[in-house]
PDB file of C-alpha atoms in Angstrom:
ATOM      1  CA  MET A   1      20.056  17.016  22.123  1.00  0.00           C
ATOM      2  CA  ILE A   2      17.594  19.588  23.540  1.00  0.00           C
ATOM      3  CA  THR A   3      15.981  18.476  26.801  1.00  0.00           C
ATOM      4  CA  ASN A   4      14.103  20.028  29.698  1.00  0.00           C
ATOM      5  CA  ILE A   5      12.030  22.447  27.619  1.00  0.00           C
ATOM      6  CA  ASN A   6       9.871  24.736  29.755  1.00  0.00           C
ATOM      7  CA  TYR A   7       6.394  24.022  28.429  1.00  0.00           C
ATOM      8  CA  ASN A   8       4.999  27.183  29.990  1.00  0.00           C
ATOM      9  CA  HIS A   9       7.326  29.110  27.692  1.00  0.00           C
ATOM     10  CA  LEU A  10       6.160  27.011  24.730  1.00  0.00           C
ATOM     11  CA  TYR A  11       2.552  27.730  25.702  1.00  0.00           C
ATOM     12  CA  TYR A  12       3.237  31.483  25.769  1.00  0.00           C
ATOM     13  CA  PHE A  13       4.851  31.227  22.321  1.00  0.00           C
ATOM     14  CA  TRP A  14       1.810  29.293  21.069  1.00  0.00           C
ATOM     15  CA  GLN A  15      -0.613  31.948  22.298  1.00  0.00           C
ATOM     16  CA  VAL A  16       1.412  34.746  20.694  1.00  0.00           C
ATOM     17  CA  SER A  17       1.602  32.841  17.382  1.00  0.00           C
ATOM     18  CA  ARG A  18      -2.177  32.244  17.451  1.00  0.00           C
ATOM     19  CA  HIS A  19      -3.210  35.788  18.376  1.00  0.00           C
ATOM     20  CA  GLY A  20      -0.618  37.623  16.312  1.00  0.00           C
ATOM     21  CA  SER A  21       1.010  39.789  18.951  1.00  0.00           C
ATOM     22  CA  ILE A  22       2.420  39.789  22.472  1.00  0.00           C
ATOM     23  CA  ALA A  23      -0.114  42.439  23.498  1.00  0.00           C
ATOM     24  CA  ALA A  24      -3.061  40.272  22.420  1.00  0.00           C
ATOM     25  CA  ALA A  25      -1.606  37.174  24.106  1.00  0.00           C
ATOM     26  CA  SER A  26      -0.953  39.102  27.330  1.00  0.00           C
ATOM     27  CA  LYS A  27      -4.694  39.750  27.690  1.00  0.00           C
ATOM     28  CA  ILE A  28      -5.458  36.046  27.256  1.00  0.00           C
ATOM     29  CA  LEU A  29      -2.701  34.922  29.629  1.00  0.00           C
ATOM     30  CA  HIS A  30      -3.182  37.751  32.172  1.00  0.00           C
ATOM     31  CA  LEU A  31       0.548  38.465  32.090  1.00  0.00           C
ATOM     32  CA  THR A  32       2.454  41.613  31.240  1.00  0.00           C
ATOM     33  CA  PRO A  33       3.864  41.918  27.712  1.00  0.00           C
ATOM     34  CA  GLN A  34       7.341  42.236  29.232  1.00  0.00           C
ATOM     35  CA  THR A  35       6.973  38.879  31.018  1.00  0.00           C
ATOM     36  CA  ILE A  36       5.812  37.088  27.868  1.00  0.00           C
ATOM     37  CA  SER A  37       8.573  38.665  25.770  1.00  0.00           C
ATOM     38  CA  ALA A  38      11.214  37.570  28.284  1.00  0.00           C
ATOM     39  CA  GLN A  39       9.834  34.008  28.399  1.00  0.00           C
ATOM     40  CA  ILE A  40       9.847  33.685  24.597  1.00  0.00           C
ATOM     41  CA  THR A  41      13.407  35.006  24.480  1.00  0.00           C
ATOM     42  CA  SER A  42      14.353  32.357  27.054  1.00  0.00           C
ATOM     43  CA  LEU A  43      12.722  29.668  24.882  1.00  0.00           C
ATOM     44  CA  GLU A  44      14.593  30.880  21.785  1.00  0.00           C
ATOM     45  CA  GLN A  45      17.862  30.746  23.678  1.00  0.00           C
ATOM     46  CA  ARG A  46      17.095  27.212  24.856  1.00  0.00           C
ATOM     47  CA  LEU A  47      16.247  26.104  21.301  1.00  0.00           C
ATOM     48  CA  GLY A  48      19.129  27.988  19.736  1.00  0.00           C
ATOM     49  CA  LYS A  49      16.856  29.366  16.997  1.00  0.00           C
ATOM     50  CA  GLN A  50      14.655  32.408  16.487  1.00  0.00           C
ATOM     51  CA  LEU A  51      10.899  31.897  16.593  1.00  0.00           C
ATOM     52  CA  PHE A  52       9.863  35.416  15.633  1.00  0.00           C
ATOM     53  CA  LEU A  53      11.240  38.258  13.562  1.00  0.00           C
ATOM     54  CA  ARG A  54      10.492  41.752  14.796  1.00  0.00           C
ATOM     55  CA  GLU A  55       8.989  43.942  12.060  1.00  0.00           C
ATOM     56  CA  GLY A  56       8.239  47.412  13.389  1.00  0.00           C
ATOM     57  CA  ARG A  57       5.711  46.928  16.151  1.00  0.00           C
ATOM     58  CA  GLY A  58       4.668  43.528  14.876  1.00  0.00           C
ATOM     59  CA  LEU A  59       6.004  39.979  14.873  1.00  0.00           C
ATOM     60  CA  ARG A  60       6.405  37.487  12.069  1.00  0.00           C
ATOM     61  CA  LEU A  61       7.059  33.794  12.556  1.00  0.00           C
ATOM     62  CA  THR A  62      10.341  32.508  11.207  1.00  0.00           C
ATOM     63  CA  GLU A  63      10.335  29.293   9.204  1.00  0.00           C
ATOM     64  CA  TYR A  64      11.362  27.471  12.386  1.00  0.00           C
ATOM     65  CA  GLY A  65       8.641  29.335  14.268  1.00  0.00           C
ATOM     66  CA  GLN A  66       6.028  28.123  11.774  1.00  0.00           C
ATOM     67  CA  LEU A  67       7.206  24.540  12.224  1.00  0.00           C
ATOM     68  CA  THR A  68       7.158  24.942  16.015  1.00  0.00           C
ATOM     69  CA  GLN A  69       3.630  26.336  15.865  1.00  0.00           C
ATOM     70  CA  GLN A  70       2.415  23.277  13.950  1.00  0.00           C
ATOM     71  CA  TYR A  71       3.782  20.951  16.616  1.00  0.00           C
ATOM     72  CA  ALA A  72       2.431  23.183  19.384  1.00  0.00           C
ATOM     73  CA  ASP A  73      -1.016  23.113  17.743  1.00  0.00           C
ATOM     74  CA  ASP A  74      -0.989  19.313  17.922  1.00  0.00           C
ATOM     75  CA  MET A  75       0.397  19.157  21.448  1.00  0.00           C
ATOM     76  CA  PHE A  76      -2.054  21.571  23.030  1.00  0.00           C
ATOM     77  CA  ALA A  77      -5.035  20.253  21.042  1.00  0.00           C
ATOM     78  CA  ILE A  78      -4.288  16.765  22.373  1.00  0.00           C
ATOM     79  CA  ALA A  79      -3.950  18.212  25.889  1.00  0.00           C
ATOM     80  CA  GLU A  80      -7.380  19.844  25.576  1.00  0.00           C
ATOM     81  CA  GLU A  81      -8.824  16.593  24.229  1.00  0.00           C
ATOM     82  CA  TRP A  82      -7.324  14.715  27.170  1.00  0.00           C
ATOM     83  CA  LEU A  83      -8.817  17.129  29.717  1.00  0.00           C
ATOM     84  CA  GLU A  84     -12.219  16.989  28.011  1.00  0.00           C
ATOM     85  CA  THR A  85     -12.164  13.199  27.843  1.00  0.00           C
ATOM     86  CA  THR A  86     -11.196  12.725  31.491  1.00  0.00           C
ATOM     87  CA  LYS A  87     -13.732  15.069  33.073  1.00  0.00           C
ATOM     88  CA  GLY A  88     -15.652  13.617  35.991  1.00  0.00           C
ATOM     89  CA  ASP A  89     -15.496  10.074  37.321  1.00  0.00           C
ATOM     90  CA  LEU A  90     -12.851   8.094  35.453  1.00  0.00           C
ATOM     91  CA  ALA A  91     -14.724   4.839  36.101  1.00  0.00           C
ATOM     92  CA  SER A  92     -17.731   6.074  34.121  1.00  0.00           C
ATOM     93  CA  ILE A  93     -15.953   7.596  31.115  1.00  0.00           C
ATOM     94  CA  ASN A  94     -17.609   6.819  27.807  1.00  0.00           C
ATOM     95  CA  ARG A  95     -16.317   7.963  24.461  1.00  0.00           C
ATOM     96  CA  THR A  96     -17.876  10.062  21.750  1.00  0.00           C
ATOM     97  CA  LEU A  97     -16.553   8.781  18.441  1.00  0.00           C
ATOM     98  CA  LYS A  98     -16.500  11.418  15.700  1.00  0.00           C
ATOM     99  CA  VAL A  99     -16.547   9.888  12.205  1.00  0.00           C
ATOM    100  CA  GLY A 100     -16.122  11.748   8.929  1.00  0.00           C
ATOM    101  CA  ILE A 101     -17.744  10.101   5.904  1.00  0.00           C
ATOM    102  CA  SER A 102     -16.849  11.049   2.343  1.00  0.00           C
ATOM    103  CA  ASP A 103     -19.832  12.038   0.204  1.00  0.00           C
ATOM    104  CA  ALA A 104     -18.581   9.618  -2.455  1.00  0.00           C
ATOM    105  CA  LEU A 105     -19.196   6.513  -0.334  1.00  0.00           C
ATOM    106  CA  PRO A 106     -22.430   4.470  -0.564  1.00  0.00           C
ATOM    107  CA  LYS A 107     -24.207   5.058   2.747  1.00  0.00           C
ATOM    108  CA  SER A 108     -25.701   1.557   2.804  1.00  0.00           C
ATOM    109  CA  LEU A 109     -22.176   0.135   2.921  1.00  0.00           C
ATOM    110  CA  VAL A 110     -21.029   2.687   5.501  1.00  0.00           C
ATOM    111  CA  SER A 111     -23.926   1.687   7.764  1.00  0.00           C
ATOM    112  CA  LYS A 112     -22.708  -1.919   7.670  1.00  0.00           C
ATOM    113  CA  TRP A 113     -19.206  -0.811   8.625  1.00  0.00           C
ATOM    114  CA  LEU A 114     -20.434   1.329  11.512  1.00  0.00           C
ATOM    115  CA  ALA A 115     -22.948  -1.141  12.976  1.00  0.00           C
ATOM    116  CA  PRO A 116     -20.535  -2.619  15.588  1.00  0.00           C
ATOM    117  CA  LEU A 117     -19.560   0.878  16.758  1.00  0.00           C
ATOM    118  CA  ILE A 118     -23.191   1.709  17.530  1.00  0.00           C
ATOM    119  CA  ASP A 119     -23.443  -1.322  19.837  1.00  0.00           C
ATOM    120  CA  ASN A 120     -19.987  -0.846  21.368  1.00  0.00           C
ATOM    121  CA  GLU A 121     -20.217  -0.337  25.145  1.00  0.00           C
ATOM    122  CA  ARG A 122     -17.072   1.813  25.081  1.00  0.00           C
ATOM    123  CA  ILE A 123     -18.756   4.412  22.835  1.00  0.00           C
ATOM    124  CA  SER A 124     -21.528   6.560  24.275  1.00  0.00           C
ATOM    125  CA  ASN A 125     -22.234   8.591  21.139  1.00  0.00           C
ATOM    126  CA  LEU A 126     -21.458   8.113  17.452  1.00  0.00           C
ATOM    127  CA  HIS A 127     -21.228  11.486  15.724  1.00  0.00           C
ATOM    128  CA  CYS A 128     -21.125  11.243  11.899  1.00  0.00           C
ATOM    129  CA  ILE A 129     -20.256  14.114   9.549  1.00  0.00           C
ATOM    130  CA  ASP A 130     -20.540  14.036   5.743  1.00  0.00           C
ATOM    131  CA  GLY A 131     -18.201  16.050   3.553  1.00  0.00           C
ATOM    132  CA  GLN A 132     -15.428  16.180   1.005  1.00  0.00           C
ATOM    133  CA  GLN A 133     -12.452  13.964   1.787  1.00  0.00           C
ATOM    134  CA  ALA A 134      -9.927  16.829   1.935  1.00  0.00           C
ATOM    135  CA  GLU A 135     -12.122  18.814   4.337  1.00  0.00           C
ATOM    136  CA  LEU A 136     -12.649  15.805   6.589  1.00  0.00           C
ATOM    137  CA  LEU A 137      -8.930  15.018   6.757  1.00  0.00           C
ATOM    138  CA  ALA A 138      -8.224  18.656   7.615  1.00  0.00           C
ATOM    139  CA  GLN A 139     -10.685  18.344  10.523  1.00  0.00           C
ATOM    140  CA  MET A 140      -8.901  15.200  11.652  1.00  0.00           C
ATOM    141  CA  ALA A 141      -5.611  17.103  11.618  1.00  0.00           C
ATOM    142  CA  THR A 142      -7.089  19.520  14.181  1.00  0.00           C
ATOM    143  CA  HIS A 143      -8.475  16.623  16.278  1.00  0.00           C
ATOM    144  CA  LYS A 144     -12.125  17.326  15.413  1.00  0.00           C
ATOM    145  CA  LEU A 145     -12.557  13.836  13.926  1.00  0.00           C
ATOM    146  CA  ASP A 146     -11.356  10.448  15.174  1.00  0.00           C
ATOM    147  CA  LEU A 147     -11.991   8.387  12.039  1.00  0.00           C
ATOM    148  CA  VAL A 148     -12.461   9.268   8.360  1.00  0.00           C
ATOM    149  CA  LEU A 149     -13.925   6.909   5.749  1.00  0.00           C
ATOM    150  CA  ALA A 150     -13.172   7.705   2.111  1.00  0.00           C
ATOM    151  CA  ASP A 151     -12.531   6.299  -1.354  1.00  0.00           C
ATOM    152  CA  LYS A 152      -9.118   7.812  -2.106  1.00  0.00           C
ATOM    153  CA  PRO A 153      -5.734   7.027  -0.521  1.00  0.00           C
ATOM    154  CA  LEU A 154      -3.492   9.726   0.894  1.00  0.00           C
ATOM    155  CA  ASP A 155      -1.411  11.682  -1.565  1.00  0.00           C
ATOM    156  CA  GLY A 156       2.157  12.751  -0.956  1.00  0.00           C
ATOM    157  CA  ASP A 157       1.169  16.353  -0.226  1.00  0.00           C
ATOM    158  CA  THR A 158      -0.717  15.642   3.003  1.00  0.00           C
ATOM    159  CA  PRO A 159       1.031  17.924   5.542  1.00  0.00           C
ATOM    160  CA  PHE A 160       0.039  16.000   8.687  1.00  0.00           C
ATOM    161  CA  LYS A 161       0.519  12.487  10.002  1.00  0.00           C
ATOM    162  CA  LEU A 162      -2.267   9.972   9.430  1.00  0.00           C
ATOM    163  CA  PHE A 163      -2.481   6.219   9.127  1.00  0.00           C
ATOM    164  CA  CYS A 164      -4.341   4.759   6.139  1.00  0.00           C
ATOM    165  CA  HIS A 165      -6.103   1.385   6.403  1.00  0.00           C
ATOM    166  CA  GLU A 166      -7.359  -0.188   3.175  1.00  0.00           C
ATOM    167  CA  ILE A 167     -10.651  -1.846   4.151  1.00  0.00           C
ATOM    168  CA  GLY A 168     -12.052  -3.135   0.857  1.00  0.00           C
ATOM    169  CA  LYS A 169     -13.165  -2.490  -2.694  1.00  0.00           C
ATOM    170  CA  SER A 170     -16.094  -3.176  -4.997  1.00  0.00           C
ATOM    171  CA  GLN A 171     -16.458  -3.487  -8.737  1.00  0.00           C
ATOM    172  CA  ILE A 172     -18.524  -0.708 -10.318  1.00  0.00           C
ATOM    173  CA  GLY A 173     -21.544  -1.137 -12.595  1.00  0.00           C
ATOM    174  CA  PHE A 174     -24.133   1.070 -14.265  1.00  0.00           C
ATOM    175  CA  TYR A 175     -27.712   1.404 -13.033  1.00  0.00           C
ATOM    176  CA  GLY A 176     -30.744   3.085 -14.588  1.00  0.00           C
ATOM    177  CA  MET A 177     -34.503   3.295 -14.771  1.00  0.00           C
ATOM    178  CA  LYS A 178     -36.573   0.445 -16.155  1.00  0.00           C
ATOM    179  CA  GLN A 179     -36.752   2.043 -19.617  1.00  0.00           C
ATOM    180  CA  ASP A 180     -32.949   1.855 -19.691  1.00  0.00           C
ATOM    181  CA  GLN A 181     -33.091  -1.945 -19.868  1.00  0.00           C
ATOM    182  CA  ALA A 182     -32.576  -1.676 -23.617  1.00  0.00           C
ATOM    183  CA  LEU A 183     -28.957  -0.941 -22.727  1.00  0.00           C
ATOM    184  CA  THR A 184     -28.397  -4.386 -21.245  1.00  0.00           C
ATOM    185  CA  GLY A 185     -27.257  -7.666 -22.766  1.00  0.00           C
ATOM    186  CA  ASP A 186     -25.609  -7.491 -26.162  1.00  0.00           C
ATOM    187  CA  ASN A 187     -26.266  -3.736 -26.349  1.00  0.00           C
ATOM    188  CA  PHE A 188     -23.989  -3.072 -23.378  1.00  0.00           C
ATOM    189  CA  PRO A 189     -21.744  -1.162 -23.298  1.00  0.00           C
ATOM    190  CA  ALA A 190     -21.989   0.167 -26.903  1.00  0.00           C
ATOM    191  CA  ALA A 191     -25.449   1.674 -26.302  1.00  0.00           C
ATOM    192  CA  LEU A 192     -24.028   3.965 -23.611  1.00  0.00           C
ATOM    193  CA  ALA A 193     -22.963   6.278 -26.444  1.00  0.00           C
ATOM    194  CA  ASP A 194     -26.596   7.365 -26.891  1.00  0.00           C
ATOM    195  CA  THR A 195     -27.440   7.657 -23.189  1.00  0.00           C
ATOM    196  CA  PRO A 196     -26.976  10.542 -20.710  1.00  0.00           C
ATOM    197  CA  ILE A 197     -24.610   9.447 -17.920  1.00  0.00           C
ATOM    198  CA  ILE A 198     -24.150  10.944 -14.475  1.00  0.00           C
ATOM    199  CA  LEU A 199     -20.580  10.608 -13.223  1.00  0.00           C
ATOM    200  CA  PRO A 200     -18.837  11.306  -9.905  1.00  0.00           C
ATOM    201  CA  ALA A 201     -16.634  14.406  -9.554  1.00  0.00           C
ATOM    202  CA  LYS A 202     -14.092  14.977 -12.325  1.00  0.00           C
ATOM    203  CA  ASN A 203     -11.172  14.287  -9.969  1.00  0.00           C
ATOM    204  CA  SER A 204     -12.706  11.056  -8.661  1.00  0.00           C
ATOM    205  CA  PRO A 205     -10.673   7.857  -9.187  1.00  0.00           C
ATOM    206  CA  VAL A 206     -13.870   6.128 -10.338  1.00  0.00           C
ATOM    207  CA  THR A 207     -14.546   8.780 -12.997  1.00  0.00           C
ATOM    208  CA  SER A 208     -10.980   8.533 -14.285  1.00  0.00           C
ATOM    209  CA  ALA A 209     -11.203   4.737 -14.469  1.00  0.00           C
ATOM    210  CA  ILE A 210     -14.575   4.819 -16.258  1.00  0.00           C
ATOM    211  CA  GLN A 211     -13.313   7.332 -18.798  1.00  0.00           C
ATOM    212  CA  TYR A 212     -10.228   5.199 -19.452  1.00  0.00           C
ATOM    213  CA  TRP A 213     -12.488   2.131 -19.930  1.00  0.00           C
ATOM    214  CA  LEU A 214     -14.698   4.036 -22.381  1.00  0.00           C
ATOM    215  CA  ASN A 215     -11.697   5.356 -24.300  1.00  0.00           C
ATOM    216  CA  GLU A 216     -10.325   1.818 -24.655  1.00  0.00           C
ATOM    217  CA  LEU A 217     -13.695   0.764 -26.137  1.00  0.00           C
ATOM    218  CA  LYS A 218     -13.825   3.928 -28.307  1.00  0.00           C
ATOM    219  CA  ILE A 219     -17.209   4.874 -26.832  1.00  0.00           C
ATOM    220  CA  GLU A 220     -18.025   8.572 -26.609  1.00  0.00           C
ATOM    221  CA  ILE A 221     -20.658   9.394 -24.021  1.00  0.00           C
ATOM    222  CA  SER A 222     -22.904  12.316 -23.155  1.00  0.00           C
ATOM    223  CA  VAL A 223     -22.155  13.425 -19.581  1.00  0.00           C
ATOM    224  CA  ALA A 224     -25.356  14.652 -17.911  1.00  0.00           C
ATOM    225  CA  GLY A 225     -23.348  16.022 -14.998  1.00  0.00           C
ATOM    226  CA  HIS A 226     -20.692  15.409 -12.386  1.00  0.00           C
ATOM    227  CA  VAL A 227     -22.013  14.814  -8.858  1.00  0.00           C
ATOM    228  CA  ASP A 228     -19.702  14.114  -5.937  1.00  0.00           C
ATOM    229  CA  ASP A 229     -22.448  13.072  -3.511  1.00  0.00           C
ATOM    230  CA  SER A 230     -23.247   9.393  -4.152  1.00  0.00           C
ATOM    231  CA  ALA A 231     -26.762   9.623  -2.681  1.00  0.00           C
ATOM    232  CA  LEU A 232     -27.623  12.642  -4.843  1.00  0.00           C
ATOM    233  CA  MET A 233     -26.237  10.896  -7.932  1.00  0.00           C
ATOM    234  CA  LYS A 234     -28.514   7.912  -7.314  1.00  0.00           C
ATOM    235  CA  ALA A 235     -31.502  10.193  -6.678  1.00  0.00           C
ATOM    236  CA  LEU A 236     -30.897  11.980  -9.979  1.00  0.00           C
ATOM    237  CA  GLY A 237     -30.685   8.607 -11.708  1.00  0.00           C
ATOM    238  CA  GLN A 238     -33.971   7.632 -10.095  1.00  0.00           C
ATOM    239  CA  GLN A 239     -35.556  10.782 -11.562  1.00  0.00           C
ATOM    240  CA  GLY A 240     -34.382   9.846 -15.046  1.00  0.00           C
ATOM    241  CA  PHE A 241     -31.553  12.329 -15.518  1.00  0.00           C
ATOM    242  CA  GLY A 242     -29.228   9.550 -16.678  1.00  0.00           C
ATOM    243  CA  VAL A 243     -27.692   6.201 -15.837  1.00  0.00           C
ATOM    244  CA  PHE A 244     -25.123   6.250 -13.054  1.00  0.00           C
ATOM    245  CA  PRO A 245     -22.239   4.126 -11.739  1.00  0.00           C
ATOM    246  CA  ALA A 246     -22.358   2.526  -8.298  1.00  0.00           C
ATOM    247  CA  PRO A 247     -20.739  -0.431  -6.488  1.00  0.00           C
ATOM    248  CA  LEU A 248     -21.971  -3.944  -7.182  1.00  0.00           C
ATOM    249  CA  SER A 249     -21.503  -4.787  -3.501  1.00  0.00           C
ATOM    250  CA  VAL A 250     -24.669  -2.799  -2.690  1.00  0.00           C
ATOM    251  CA  ARG A 251     -26.589  -3.679  -5.850  1.00  0.00           C
ATOM    252  CA  GLU A 252     -29.598  -5.111  -4.007  1.00  0.00           C
ATOM    253  CA  GLU A 253     -29.993  -2.039  -1.791  1.00  0.00           C
ATOM    254  CA  ILE A 254     -29.641   0.357  -4.748  1.00  0.00           C
ATOM    255  CA  GLU A 255     -32.224  -1.448  -6.860  1.00  0.00           C
ATOM    256  CA  ARG A 256     -34.688  -1.672  -3.967  1.00  0.00           C
ATOM    257  CA  HIS A 257     -34.262   1.802  -2.520  1.00  0.00           C
ATOM    258  CA  TYR A 258     -34.068   3.799  -5.755  1.00  0.00           C
ATOM    259  CA  ASP A 259     -36.315   1.578  -7.919  1.00  0.00           C
ATOM    260  CA  VAL A 260     -33.651   1.231 -10.605  1.00  0.00           C
ATOM    261  CA  ASN A 261     -32.183  -1.774 -12.381  1.00  0.00           C
ATOM    262  CA  PHE A 262     -28.637  -3.011 -12.886  1.00  0.00           C
ATOM    263  CA  ILE A 263     -27.486  -2.465 -16.484  1.00  0.00           C
ATOM    264  CA  GLY A 264     -23.984  -3.921 -16.665  1.00  0.00           C
ATOM    265  CA  ALA A 265     -20.636  -4.234 -14.916  1.00  0.00           C
ATOM    266  CA  ILE A 266     -17.681  -2.045 -15.839  1.00  0.00           C
ATOM    267  CA  GLU A 267     -14.691  -4.263 -16.483  1.00  0.00           C
ATOM    268  CA  ASN A 268     -11.689  -3.688 -14.176  1.00  0.00           C
ATOM    269  CA  VAL A 269     -13.191  -0.571 -12.564  1.00  0.00           C
ATOM    270  CA  TYR A 270     -13.403  -0.616  -8.770  1.00  0.00           C
ATOM    271  CA  GLN A 271     -14.156   1.773  -5.932  1.00  0.00           C
ATOM    272  CA  ASN A 272     -11.624   1.355  -3.138  1.00  0.00           C
ATOM    273  CA  TYR A 273     -12.399   2.048   0.502  1.00  0.00           C
ATOM    274  CA  TYR A 274     -10.088   3.464   3.156  1.00  0.00           C
ATOM    275  CA  ALA A 275     -10.240   4.296   6.849  1.00  0.00           C
ATOM    276  CA  PHE A 276      -7.951   7.008   8.216  1.00  0.00           C
ATOM    277  CA  THR A 277      -6.915   7.364  11.851  1.00  0.00           C
ATOM    278  CA  PRO A 278      -4.495   9.740  13.558  1.00  0.00           C
ATOM    279  CA  ASP A 279      -1.099   8.284  14.422  1.00  0.00           C
ATOM    280  CA  ARG A 280      -1.880   8.268  18.123  1.00  0.00           C
ATOM    281  CA  LEU A 281      -4.923   6.005  17.612  1.00  0.00           C
ATOM    282  CA  ILE A 282      -3.354   3.340  15.389  1.00  0.00           C
ATOM    283  CA  LYS A 283      -3.106   0.837  18.236  1.00  0.00           C
ATOM    284  CA  ASP A 284      -6.476   1.635  19.840  1.00  0.00           C
ATOM    285  CA  SER A 285      -8.482  -1.598  19.943  1.00  0.00           C
ATOM    286  CA  ILE A 286     -11.713   0.108  18.840  1.00  0.00           C
ATOM    287  CA  TYR A 287     -10.130   1.104  15.544  1.00  0.00           C
ATOM    288  CA  SER A 288      -8.441  -2.260  15.050  1.00  0.00           C
ATOM    289  CA  GLU A 289     -11.796  -4.004  15.576  1.00  0.00           C
ATOM    290  CA  PHE A 290     -13.505  -1.601  13.155  1.00  0.00           C
ATOM    291  CA  VAL A 291     -10.937  -2.237  10.405  1.00  0.00           C
ATOM    292  CA  GLN A 292     -11.194  -6.019  10.874  1.00  0.00           C
ATOM    293  CA  HIS A 293     -15.011  -5.870  10.711  1.00  0.00           C
ATOM    294  CA  ALA A 294     -15.040  -3.688   7.581  1.00  0.00           C
ATOM    295  CA  ARG A 295     -12.588  -6.014   5.846  1.00  0.00           C
ATOM    296  CA  SER A 296     -14.712  -9.036   6.789  1.00  0.00           C
ATOM    297  CA  ILE A 297     -17.741  -7.453   5.082  1.00  0.00           C
ATOM    298  CA  ASP A 298     -15.697  -6.995   1.907  1.00  0.00           C
ATOM    299  CA  ASP A 299     -14.484 -10.610   2.065  1.00  0.00           C
ATOM    300  CA  ASN A 300     -18.046 -11.889   2.471  1.00  0.00           C
ATOM    301  CA  GLN A 301     -19.536  -9.980  -0.469  1.00  0.00           C
ATOM    302  CA  GLU A 302     -21.290 -12.287  -2.882  1.00  0.00           C
ATOM    303  CA  PRO A 303     -19.960 -12.170  -6.459  1.00  0.00           C
ATOM    304  CA  THR A 304     -22.394 -10.434  -8.807  1.00  0.00           C
TER     305      THR A 304
END
């Protein structure tokens, strides 16, 4: 078992791997290239594996070097986060919580989830960022986000460690303008065949489930467009570009805010909700309380 690694040597390796050469790293570290080269050689001897391959005047990371760089990225990013967090008087430390929110999520529901965090005395600032789920998770991997809320679980290709909390789900229904009320009642869902429909992104789980439901009913629809941003999809529906799917759990807010009406529920089609945290934050009480609160909102939803 390898023990007693010199972390100064690891730090020198990390700087060289980031900046592409010993010469570039020497300027950052204010050390001679010879010193850095000797320290990296010492680290390689301690590990028993090569970190770099010499190619002419340049360096290329070995496969083991690439793996080591990934771990070094995490280690030194956490160290920087620690130093930033503990600046000043420890007794007065307050936290900035950085939350990534998938564009696909209904913001009215997200606001209910986040409400306790806004009033939490341990959090001085709640910083929210919208975006695509993959982009947000990539930011979490580099410690730029503390919490990500999304509608898709992790897939097996995620190259970094995260913890996934399932926090709820809602059945999906169609909404439209008042003139779309002819689609309701006995006409639903057959009348959808003659109506423009706005759907989420093509790779969305909700879109796939809706298309499967329509195929089972042998209903062919006219797709007005695919929109990944849930707020934009509702706004387009409000302007009459087509009916759109949205969760029943926020039906009242959708009808009131966008001046649209509920048309009908989609049988066995749900939007699932997930919260992602880095491994190191799984046991943090703030995140545990958030997950419990979000799940309680889902449990208390009135049937529609």
